[in-house]
Each structure stands twice: as structure tokens, then as C-alpha cells.
PDB file of N, CA and C in Angstrom:
ATOM      1  N   MET A   1      13.758  51.080 -63.644  1.00 48.00           N
ATOM      2  CA  MET A   1      12.154  51.119 -63.808  1.00 48.00           C
ATOM      3  C   MET A   1      12.140  49.758 -64.246  1.00 48.00           C
ATOM      4  N   ASN A   2      13.811  48.978 -64.760  1.00 59.00           N
ATOM      5  CA  ASN A   2      13.192  47.434 -64.956  1.00 59.00           C
ATOM      6  C   ASN A   2      12.745  47.201 -63.635  1.00 59.00           C
ATOM      7  N   LEU A   3      13.434  46.890 -62.279  1.00 61.00           N
ATOM      8  CA  LEU A   3      13.188  46.697 -61.257  1.00 61.00           C
ATOM      9  C   LEU A   3      11.479  46.953 -61.678  1.00 61.00           C
ATOM     10  N   VAL A   4      11.253  47.813 -61.615  1.00 60.00           N
ATOM     11  CA  VAL A   4       9.732  48.163 -61.315  1.00 60.00           C
ATOM     12  C   VAL A   4       8.762  46.843 -62.218  1.00 60.00           C
ATOM     13  N   LEU A   5       9.317  46.841 -63.315  1.00 61.00           N
ATOM     14  CA  LEU A   5       8.960  45.636 -64.481  1.00 61.00           C
ATOM     15  C   LEU A   5       8.675  44.862 -64.067  1.00 61.00           C
ATOM     16  N   ALA A   6       9.671  44.279 -64.041  1.00 63.00           N
ATOM     17  CA  ALA A   6      10.212  43.057 -63.059  1.00 63.00           C
ATOM     18  C   ALA A   6       9.216  42.858 -62.481  1.00 63.00           C
ATOM     19  N   ALA A   7       9.015  44.051 -60.828  1.00 67.00           N
ATOM     20  CA  ALA A   7       8.082  43.462 -59.931  1.00 67.00           C
ATOM     21  C   ALA A   7       7.030  42.804 -60.313  1.00 67.00           C
ATOM     22  N   GLY A   8       6.767  43.783 -61.400  1.00 76.00           N
ATOM     23  CA  GLY A   8       5.339  44.110 -61.726  1.00 76.00           C
ATOM     24  C   GLY A   8       4.848  42.298 -62.733  1.00 76.00           C
ATOM     25  N   LEU A   9       5.913  42.248 -63.393  1.00 76.00           N
ATOM     26  CA  LEU A   9       5.906  40.938 -63.875  1.00 76.00           C
ATOM     27  C   LEU A   9       5.604  39.770 -63.227  1.00 76.00           C
ATOM     28  N   LEU A  10       6.218  39.365 -61.780  1.00 80.00           N
ATOM     29  CA  LEU A  10       6.395  38.456 -61.100  1.00 80.00           C
ATOM     30  C   LEU A  10       4.817  38.515 -59.860  1.00 80.00           C
ATOM     31  N   ALA A  11       4.415  39.835 -60.665  1.00 82.00           N
ATOM     32  CA  ALA A  11       2.801  39.894 -59.684  1.00 82.00           C
ATOM     33  C   ALA A  11       2.081  38.953 -59.962  1.00 82.00           C
ATOM     34  N   THR A  12       1.862  38.943 -61.467  1.00 87.00           N
ATOM     35  CA  THR A  12       0.915  38.490 -61.164  1.00 87.00           C
ATOM     36  C   THR A  12       0.812  36.580 -62.017  1.00 87.00           C
ATOM     37  N   PRO A  13       0.102  35.392 -61.996  1.00 88.00           N
ATOM     38  CA  PRO A  13       0.475  34.613 -61.814  1.00 88.00           C
ATOM     39  C   PRO A  13       1.066  34.275 -63.793  1.00 88.00           C
ATOM     40  N   LEU A  14       0.811  34.527 -63.498  1.00 90.00           N
ATOM     41  CA  LEU A  14       1.037  34.131 -65.740  1.00 90.00           C
ATOM     42  C   LEU A  14       2.607  34.945 -66.223  1.00 90.00           C
ATOM     43  N   GLY A  15       2.115  36.018 -65.332  1.00 87.00           N
ATOM     44  CA  GLY A  15       3.664  36.813 -65.581  1.00 87.00           C
ATOM     45  C   GLY A  15       5.103  35.637 -64.723  1.00 87.00           C
ATOM     46  N   LYS A  16       4.230  35.249 -63.740  1.00 89.00           N
ATOM     47  CA  LYS A  16       5.390  33.978 -62.946  1.00 89.00           C
ATOM     48  C   LYS A  16       5.879  32.762 -63.768  1.00 89.00           C
ATOM     49  N   LEU A  17       4.366  32.392 -64.769  1.00 92.00           N
ATOM     50  CA  LEU A  17       4.849  31.532 -65.795  1.00 92.00           C
ATOM     51  C   LEU A  17       5.536  31.773 -66.448  1.00 92.00           C
ATOM     52  N   LEU A  18       5.479  33.143 -66.842  1.00 91.00           N
ATOM     53  CA  LEU A  18       6.414  33.576 -68.374  1.00 91.00           C
ATOM     54  C   LEU A  18       7.693  33.309 -67.957  1.00 91.00           C
ATOM     55  N   VAL A  19       7.922  34.016 -66.770  1.00 89.00           N
ATOM     56  CA  VAL A  19       9.566  34.240 -66.221  1.00 89.00           C
ATOM     57  C   VAL A  19      10.379  32.472 -66.364  1.00 89.00           C
ATOM     58  N   GLY A  20       9.089  31.969 -65.838  1.00 91.00           N
ATOM     59  CA  GLY A  20       9.323  30.030 -65.540  1.00 91.00           C
ATOM     60  C   GLY A  20      10.141  29.442 -66.553  1.00 91.00           C
ATOM     61  N   LEU A  21       8.936  29.848 -67.601  1.00 94.00           N
ATOM     62  CA  LEU A  21       9.094  29.455 -69.220  1.00 94.00           C
ATOM     63  C   LEU A  21      10.372  29.626 -69.935  1.00 94.00           C
ATOM     64  N   VAL A  22      10.668  31.205 -69.655  1.00 93.00           N
ATOM     65  CA  VAL A  22      12.198  31.633 -69.999  1.00 93.00           C
ATOM     66  C   VAL A  22      13.234  30.904 -69.657  1.00 93.00           C
ATOM     67  N   ALA A  23      13.210  30.847 -68.620  1.00 93.00           N
ATOM     68  CA  ALA A  23      14.230  30.480 -67.725  1.00 93.00           C
ATOM     69  C   ALA A  23      14.323  29.010 -67.982  1.00 93.00           C
ATOM     70  N   LEU A  24      13.408  27.913 -68.015  1.00 95.00           N
ATOM     71  CA  LEU A  24      13.184  26.532 -68.566  1.00 95.00           C
ATOM     72  C   LEU A  24      13.962  26.358 -70.156  1.00 95.00           C
ATOM     73  N   ALA A  25      13.575  27.476 -71.220  1.00 96.00           N
ATOM     74  CA  ALA A  25      13.968  27.596 -71.886  1.00 96.00           C
ATOM     75  C   ALA A  25      15.234  27.427 -72.156  1.00 96.00           C
ATOM     76  N   ALA A  26      15.923  28.904 -71.274  1.00 96.00           N
ATOM     77  CA  ALA A  26      18.198  28.904 -71.328  1.00 96.00           C
ATOM     78  C   ALA A  26      18.338  27.788 -71.075  1.00 96.00           C
ATOM     79  N   VAL A  27      17.495  27.129 -69.494  1.00 96.00           N
ATOM     80  CA  VAL A  27      18.458  25.691 -69.359  1.00 96.00           C
ATOM     81  C   VAL A  27      18.541  24.529 -70.209  1.00 96.00           C
ATOM     82  N   VAL A  28      17.345  24.659 -71.347  1.00 96.00           N
ATOM     83  CA  VAL A  28      17.230  23.962 -72.430  1.00 96.00           C
ATOM     84  C   VAL A  28      18.119  24.329 -73.270  1.00 96.00           C
ATOM     85  N   LEU A  29      18.356  25.214 -73.915  1.00 96.00           N
ATOM     86  CA  LEU A  29      19.113  25.406 -74.691  1.00 96.00           C
ATOM     87  C   LEU A  29      20.531  24.879 -74.656  1.00 96.00           C
ATOM     88  N   VAL A  30      21.155  25.942 -73.013  1.00 96.00           N
ATOM     89  CA  VAL A  30      22.709  25.975 -72.958  1.00 96.00           C
ATOM     90  C   VAL A  30      22.576  23.986 -72.695  1.00 96.00           C
ATOM     91  N   GLY A  31      21.967  23.336 -72.753  1.00 96.00           N
ATOM     92  CA  GLY A  31      21.953  21.709 -72.527  1.00 96.00           C
ATOM     93  C   GLY A  31      21.974  21.299 -73.644  1.00 96.00           C
ATOM     94  N   ARG A  32      21.519  21.413 -74.704  1.00 95.00           N
ATOM     95  CA  ARG A  32      21.456  20.939 -75.742  1.00 95.00           C
ATOM     96  C   ARG A  32      23.174  21.905 -76.495  1.00 95.00           C
ATOM     97  N   ILE A  33      23.410  22.636 -75.940  1.00 95.00           N
ATOM     98  CA  ILE A  33      23.985  22.898 -76.495  1.00 95.00           C
ATOM     99  C   ILE A  33      25.698  22.595 -76.063  1.00 95.00           C
ATOM    100  N   LEU A  34      26.054  21.916 -74.601  1.00 95.00           N
ATOM    101  CA  LEU A  34      26.391  20.630 -73.666  1.00 95.00           C
ATOM    102  C   LEU A  34      26.246  19.723 -74.548  1.00 95.00           C
ATOM    103  N   LEU A  35      24.862  19.101 -74.805  1.00 96.00           N
ATOM    104  CA  LEU A  35      24.831  17.513 -74.967  1.00 96.00           C
ATOM    105  C   LEU A  35      25.641  17.274 -76.913  1.00 96.00           C
ATOM    106  N   ASN A  36      25.350  18.456 -77.561  1.00 95.00           N
ATOM    107  CA  ASN A  36      26.106  18.039 -78.432  1.00 95.00           C
ATOM    108  C   ASN A  36      28.079  17.835 -78.368  1.00 95.00           C
ATOM    109  N   VAL A  37      28.622  18.559 -77.646  1.00 95.00           N
ATOM    110  CA  VAL A  37      29.603  18.927 -77.694  1.00 95.00           C
ATOM    111  C   VAL A  37      29.978  17.953 -77.316  1.00 95.00           C
ATOM    112  N   ALA A  38      29.411  17.207 -75.923  1.00 96.00           N
ATOM    113  CA  ALA A  38      29.434  15.866 -75.284  1.00 96.00           C
ATOM    114  C   ALA A  38      29.052  14.418 -76.378  1.00 96.00           C
ATOM    115  N   TRP A  39      28.911  14.624 -77.363  1.00 95.00           N
ATOM    116  CA  TRP A  39      28.304  13.500 -78.724  1.00 95.00           C
ATOM    117  C   TRP A  39      29.732  13.437 -78.852  1.00 95.00           C
ATOM    118  N   LYS A  40      30.113  14.405 -79.736  1.00 96.00           N
ATOM    119  CA  LYS A  40      31.686  14.730 -80.789  1.00 96.00           C
ATOM    120  C   LYS A  40      32.406  13.873 -79.544  1.00 96.00           C
ATOM    121  N   LEU A  41      32.483  14.359 -78.343  1.00 96.00           N
ATOM    122  CA  LEU A  41      33.770  14.061 -77.475  1.00 96.00           C
ATOM    123  C   LEU A  41      33.919  12.544 -77.467  1.00 96.00           C
ATOM    124  N   LEU A  42      32.695  11.835 -77.320  1.00 96.00           N
ATOM    125  CA  LEU A  42      31.943  10.391 -76.815  1.00 96.00           C
ATOM    126  C   LEU A  42      33.150   9.773 -78.507  1.00 96.00           C
ATOM    127  N   LEU A  43      32.322  10.560 -79.573  1.00 96.00           N
ATOM    128  CA  LEU A  43      32.152   9.872 -80.869  1.00 96.00           C
ATOM    129  C   LEU A  43      34.071  10.218 -80.930  1.00 96.00           C
ATOM    130  N   VAL A  44      35.051  10.414 -80.499  1.00 97.00           N
ATOM    131  CA  VAL A  44      35.925  10.991 -80.545  1.00 97.00           C
ATOM    132  C   VAL A  44      36.663   9.684 -79.627  1.00 97.00           C
ATOM    133  N   ALA A  45      36.299   9.618 -78.641  1.00 97.00           N
ATOM    134  CA  ALA A  45      36.816   8.884 -78.254  1.00 97.00           C
ATOM    135  C   ALA A  45      37.107   7.837 -78.183  1.00 97.00           C
ATOM    136  N   ILE A  46      35.436   7.728 -78.770  1.00 97.00           N
ATOM    137  CA  ILE A  46      35.527   5.932 -79.107  1.00 97.00           C
ATOM    138  C   ILE A  46      36.436   4.883 -80.488  1.00 97.00           C
ATOM    139  N   VAL A  47      36.545   6.153 -81.290  1.00 97.00           N
ATOM    140  CA  VAL A  47      37.234   5.988 -82.178  1.00 97.00           C
ATOM    141  C   VAL A  47      38.582   6.107 -82.172  1.00 97.00           C
ATOM    142  N   VAL A  48      39.045   6.739 -80.747  1.00 97.00           N
ATOM    143  CA  VAL A  48      40.628   6.795 -80.260  1.00 97.00           C
ATOM    144  C   VAL A  48      40.898   5.478 -79.549  1.00 97.00           C
ATOM    145  N   VAL A  49      39.881   4.828 -78.886  1.00 97.00           N
ATOM    146  CA  VAL A  49      39.691   4.403 -77.600  1.00 97.00           C
ATOM    147  C   VAL A  49      39.549   2.628 -78.441  1.00 97.00           C
ATOM    148  N   GLY A  50      38.904   2.544 -80.177  1.00 96.00           N
ATOM    149  CA  GLY A  50      39.148   1.375 -81.360  1.00 96.00           C
ATOM    150  C   GLY A  50      39.789   1.792 -82.252  1.00 96.00           C
ATOM    151  N   ALA A  51      40.807   2.463 -81.882  1.00 96.00           N
ATOM    152  CA  ALA A  51      41.771   2.635 -82.933  1.00 96.00           C
ATOM    153  C   ALA A  51      43.362   1.904 -82.082  1.00 96.00           C
ATOM    154  N   LEU A  52      43.930   2.040 -80.351  1.00 96.00           N
ATOM    155  CA  LEU A  52      44.544   1.755 -79.710  1.00 96.00           C
ATOM    156  C   LEU A  52      43.978   0.445 -79.572  1.00 96.00           C
ATOM    157  N   TYR A  53      42.875  -0.510 -79.468  1.00 96.00           N
ATOM    158  CA  TYR A  53      42.594  -1.405 -79.202  1.00 96.00           C
ATOM    159  C   TYR A  53      42.850  -2.394 -80.646  1.00 96.00           C
ATOM    160  N   THR A  54      42.749  -1.707 -81.853  1.00 96.00           N
ATOM    161  CA  THR A  54      43.168  -2.578 -82.717  1.00 96.00           C
ATOM    162  C   THR A  54      45.063  -2.101 -83.049  1.00 96.00           C
ATOM    163  N   THR A  55      45.353  -1.449 -82.774  1.00 95.00           N
ATOM    164  CA  THR A  55      47.010  -1.687 -82.417  1.00 95.00           C
ATOM    165  C   THR A  55      47.722  -2.904 -81.670  1.00 95.00           C
ATOM    166  N   GLY A  56      47.088  -2.526 -80.952  1.00 94.00           N
ATOM    167  CA  GLY A  56      47.329  -3.256 -79.820  1.00 94.00           C
ATOM    168  C   GLY A  56      47.008  -4.773 -80.077  1.00 94.00           C
ATOM    169  N   VAL A  57      46.242  -5.123 -80.323  1.00 93.00           N
ATOM    170  CA  VAL A  57      45.325  -6.762 -81.344  1.00 93.00           C
ATOM    171  C   VAL A  57      46.282  -7.174 -82.317  1.00 93.00           C
ATOM    172  N   LEU A  58      47.180  -6.091 -83.045  1.00 91.00           N
ATOM    173  CA  LEU A  58      47.709  -6.223 -83.997  1.00 91.00           C
ATOM    174  C   LEU A  58      49.069  -6.257 -83.626  1.00 91.00           C
ATOM    175  N   LEU A  59      49.553  -5.791 -82.847  1.00 87.00           N
ATOM    176  CA  LEU A  59      51.343  -5.817 -82.740  1.00 87.00           C
ATOM    177  C   LEU A  59      51.463  -6.776 -81.269  1.00 87.00           C
TER     178      LEU A  59
END
């Protein structure tokens, strides 16, 4: 049943556009989550390297 519905959805240009937009939204959502994690890791790395640099200069 779902295969028939999907085939009917992809048979029209608007259906193809809808499927493409949903796929794009999924990619953007995953990208936002990954970038959020990446920013946090980058900030932690800056703090750690800054602390190591400060310790190395002072000692």
C-alpha cells in the first residue's frame, strides 16, 4: 500500500518537489544538530588549548 502511495506521489512534479523538500529539511535538521555539537567541541578545545598555553607561558 505504501509503495503504491509513494509511486503515485512521485508521479507528479509537485509530489517530487514535496519529497525533495522533506529530504532537504531532514538534511538541514541533522546538519543543525551536528553543527551545534561541533561548536561546543570547538569552544571546549579553545578553552583547553588556552589553558595549556597559559600554563606553559607562566611555568
